[in-house]
Short mmCIF file of C-alpha atoms in Angstrom, two decimals:
data_model
loop_
_atom_site.label_atom_id
_atom_site.label_comp_id
_atom_site.label_asym_id
_atom_site.label_seq_id
_atom_site.Cartn_x
_atom_site.Cartn_y
_atom_site.Cartn_z
CA MET A 1 73.77 170.19 79.76
CA THR A 2 72.90 167.41 82.07
CA LEU A 3 70.85 164.76 81.37
CA VAL A 4 69.36 162.38 84.61
CA CYS A 5 67.45 159.32 83.48
CA VAL A 6 65.95 157.76 86.04
CA SER A 7 63.90 154.25 86.23
CA ARG A 8 62.02 152.89 89.12
CA GLY A 9 61.59 149.34 90.25
CA GLY A 10 62.34 146.27 88.54
CA ASN A 11 63.05 143.14 89.64
CA PRO A 12 66.02 142.79 88.78
CA LEU A 13 66.65 146.49 88.65
CA ALA A 14 67.29 148.16 84.95
CA THR A 15 70.49 148.75 82.95
CA VAL A 16 69.89 152.72 81.93
CA THR A 17 71.91 153.66 78.82
CA TRP A 18 72.03 157.17 76.94
CA TYR A 19 71.72 157.43 73.03
CA LYS A 20 72.51 160.18 70.39
CA ASN A 21 70.76 160.29 67.45
CA GLY A 22 70.89 156.08 68.44
CA LEU A 23 74.38 155.80 69.01
CA ARG A 24 75.08 154.51 72.68
CA ILE A 25 77.21 157.45 74.13
CA ASP A 26 77.01 156.42 78.19
CA SER A 27 76.06 153.05 79.72
CA SER A 28 77.42 153.97 83.48
CA TYR A 29 74.68 153.87 85.10
CA THR A 30 74.04 153.84 89.67
CA THR A 31 71.46 151.73 91.40
CA VAL A 32 69.81 154.16 93.91
CA ALA A 33 67.13 153.85 96.40
CA ASN A 34 64.76 151.30 94.50
CA GLY A 35 65.84 152.31 90.57
CA SER A 36 68.72 152.75 88.11
CA LYS A 37 70.35 155.96 87.38
CA ASN A 38 72.55 157.55 84.68
CA THR A 39 73.96 161.10 84.64
CA TYR A 40 75.13 162.01 81.66
CA GLU A 41 76.50 165.97 81.57
CA PHE A 42 78.56 167.23 78.46
CA VAL A 43 79.06 170.98 76.84
CA ALA A 44 76.66 171.56 74.44
CA GLY A 45 77.64 172.54 70.78
CA GLU A 46 76.43 173.43 67.52
CA GLU A 47 76.31 169.24 66.51
CA ASP A 48 73.91 169.11 68.97
CA ASN A 49 71.44 171.54 67.65
CA ASN A 50 68.22 168.93 66.54
CA ALA A 51 70.43 166.14 68.01
CA VAL A 52 67.80 163.58 69.26
CA TYR A 53 69.21 161.80 72.89
CA SER A 54 67.26 159.18 74.49
CA CYS A 55 67.21 156.89 77.27
CA ARG A 56 66.38 153.36 77.49
CA ALA A 57 65.78 151.87 80.51
CA LYS A 58 65.98 147.27 80.25
CA ASN A 59 66.08 144.13 81.81
CA GLU A 60 66.67 140.78 80.65
CA LEU A 61 62.82 140.33 81.87
CA ILE A 62 61.22 142.44 78.93
CA ALA A 63 61.74 142.29 75.63
CA ALA A 64 62.31 145.71 74.37
CA PRO A 65 63.27 148.55 76.20
CA LEU A 66 61.81 151.10 77.81
CA GLN A 67 62.18 155.02 76.04
CA ALA A 68 62.35 158.26 77.18
CA GLU A 69 63.50 160.95 74.79
CA ILE A 70 64.52 164.54 73.85
CA THR A 71 65.80 166.79 71.41
CA THR A 72 67.77 169.64 71.73
CA ILE A 73 68.11 173.24 70.45
CA VAL A 74 71.23 174.52 70.63
CA GLN A 75 71.57 178.63 69.85
CA CYS A 76 75.09 178.88 68.89
CA LYS A 77 77.41 182.63 68.90
CA TRP A 78 78.67 182.44 65.66
CA SER A 79 82.31 184.22 64.41
CA PHE A 80 83.95 184.71 61.72
CA THR A 81 87.68 184.98 61.04
CA ALA A 82 89.01 187.19 58.04
#
């Protein structure tokens, strides 16, 4: 699965960080044309069902980060071993 978060504009440009269920998982953003971008890639598993992924963009001039979030629904194939 690939999650992409882009923050446009700002002076200075924002830092862009991904969180899963409130815990930081990726703060490796890059600078793109007039903004910042963080792309987070992972293989979705059972533990990602109903997980809340949020992207937060912040620079030192705003008091609270701007945030967008998504809740993932993962349907896994069950396997049983005897």
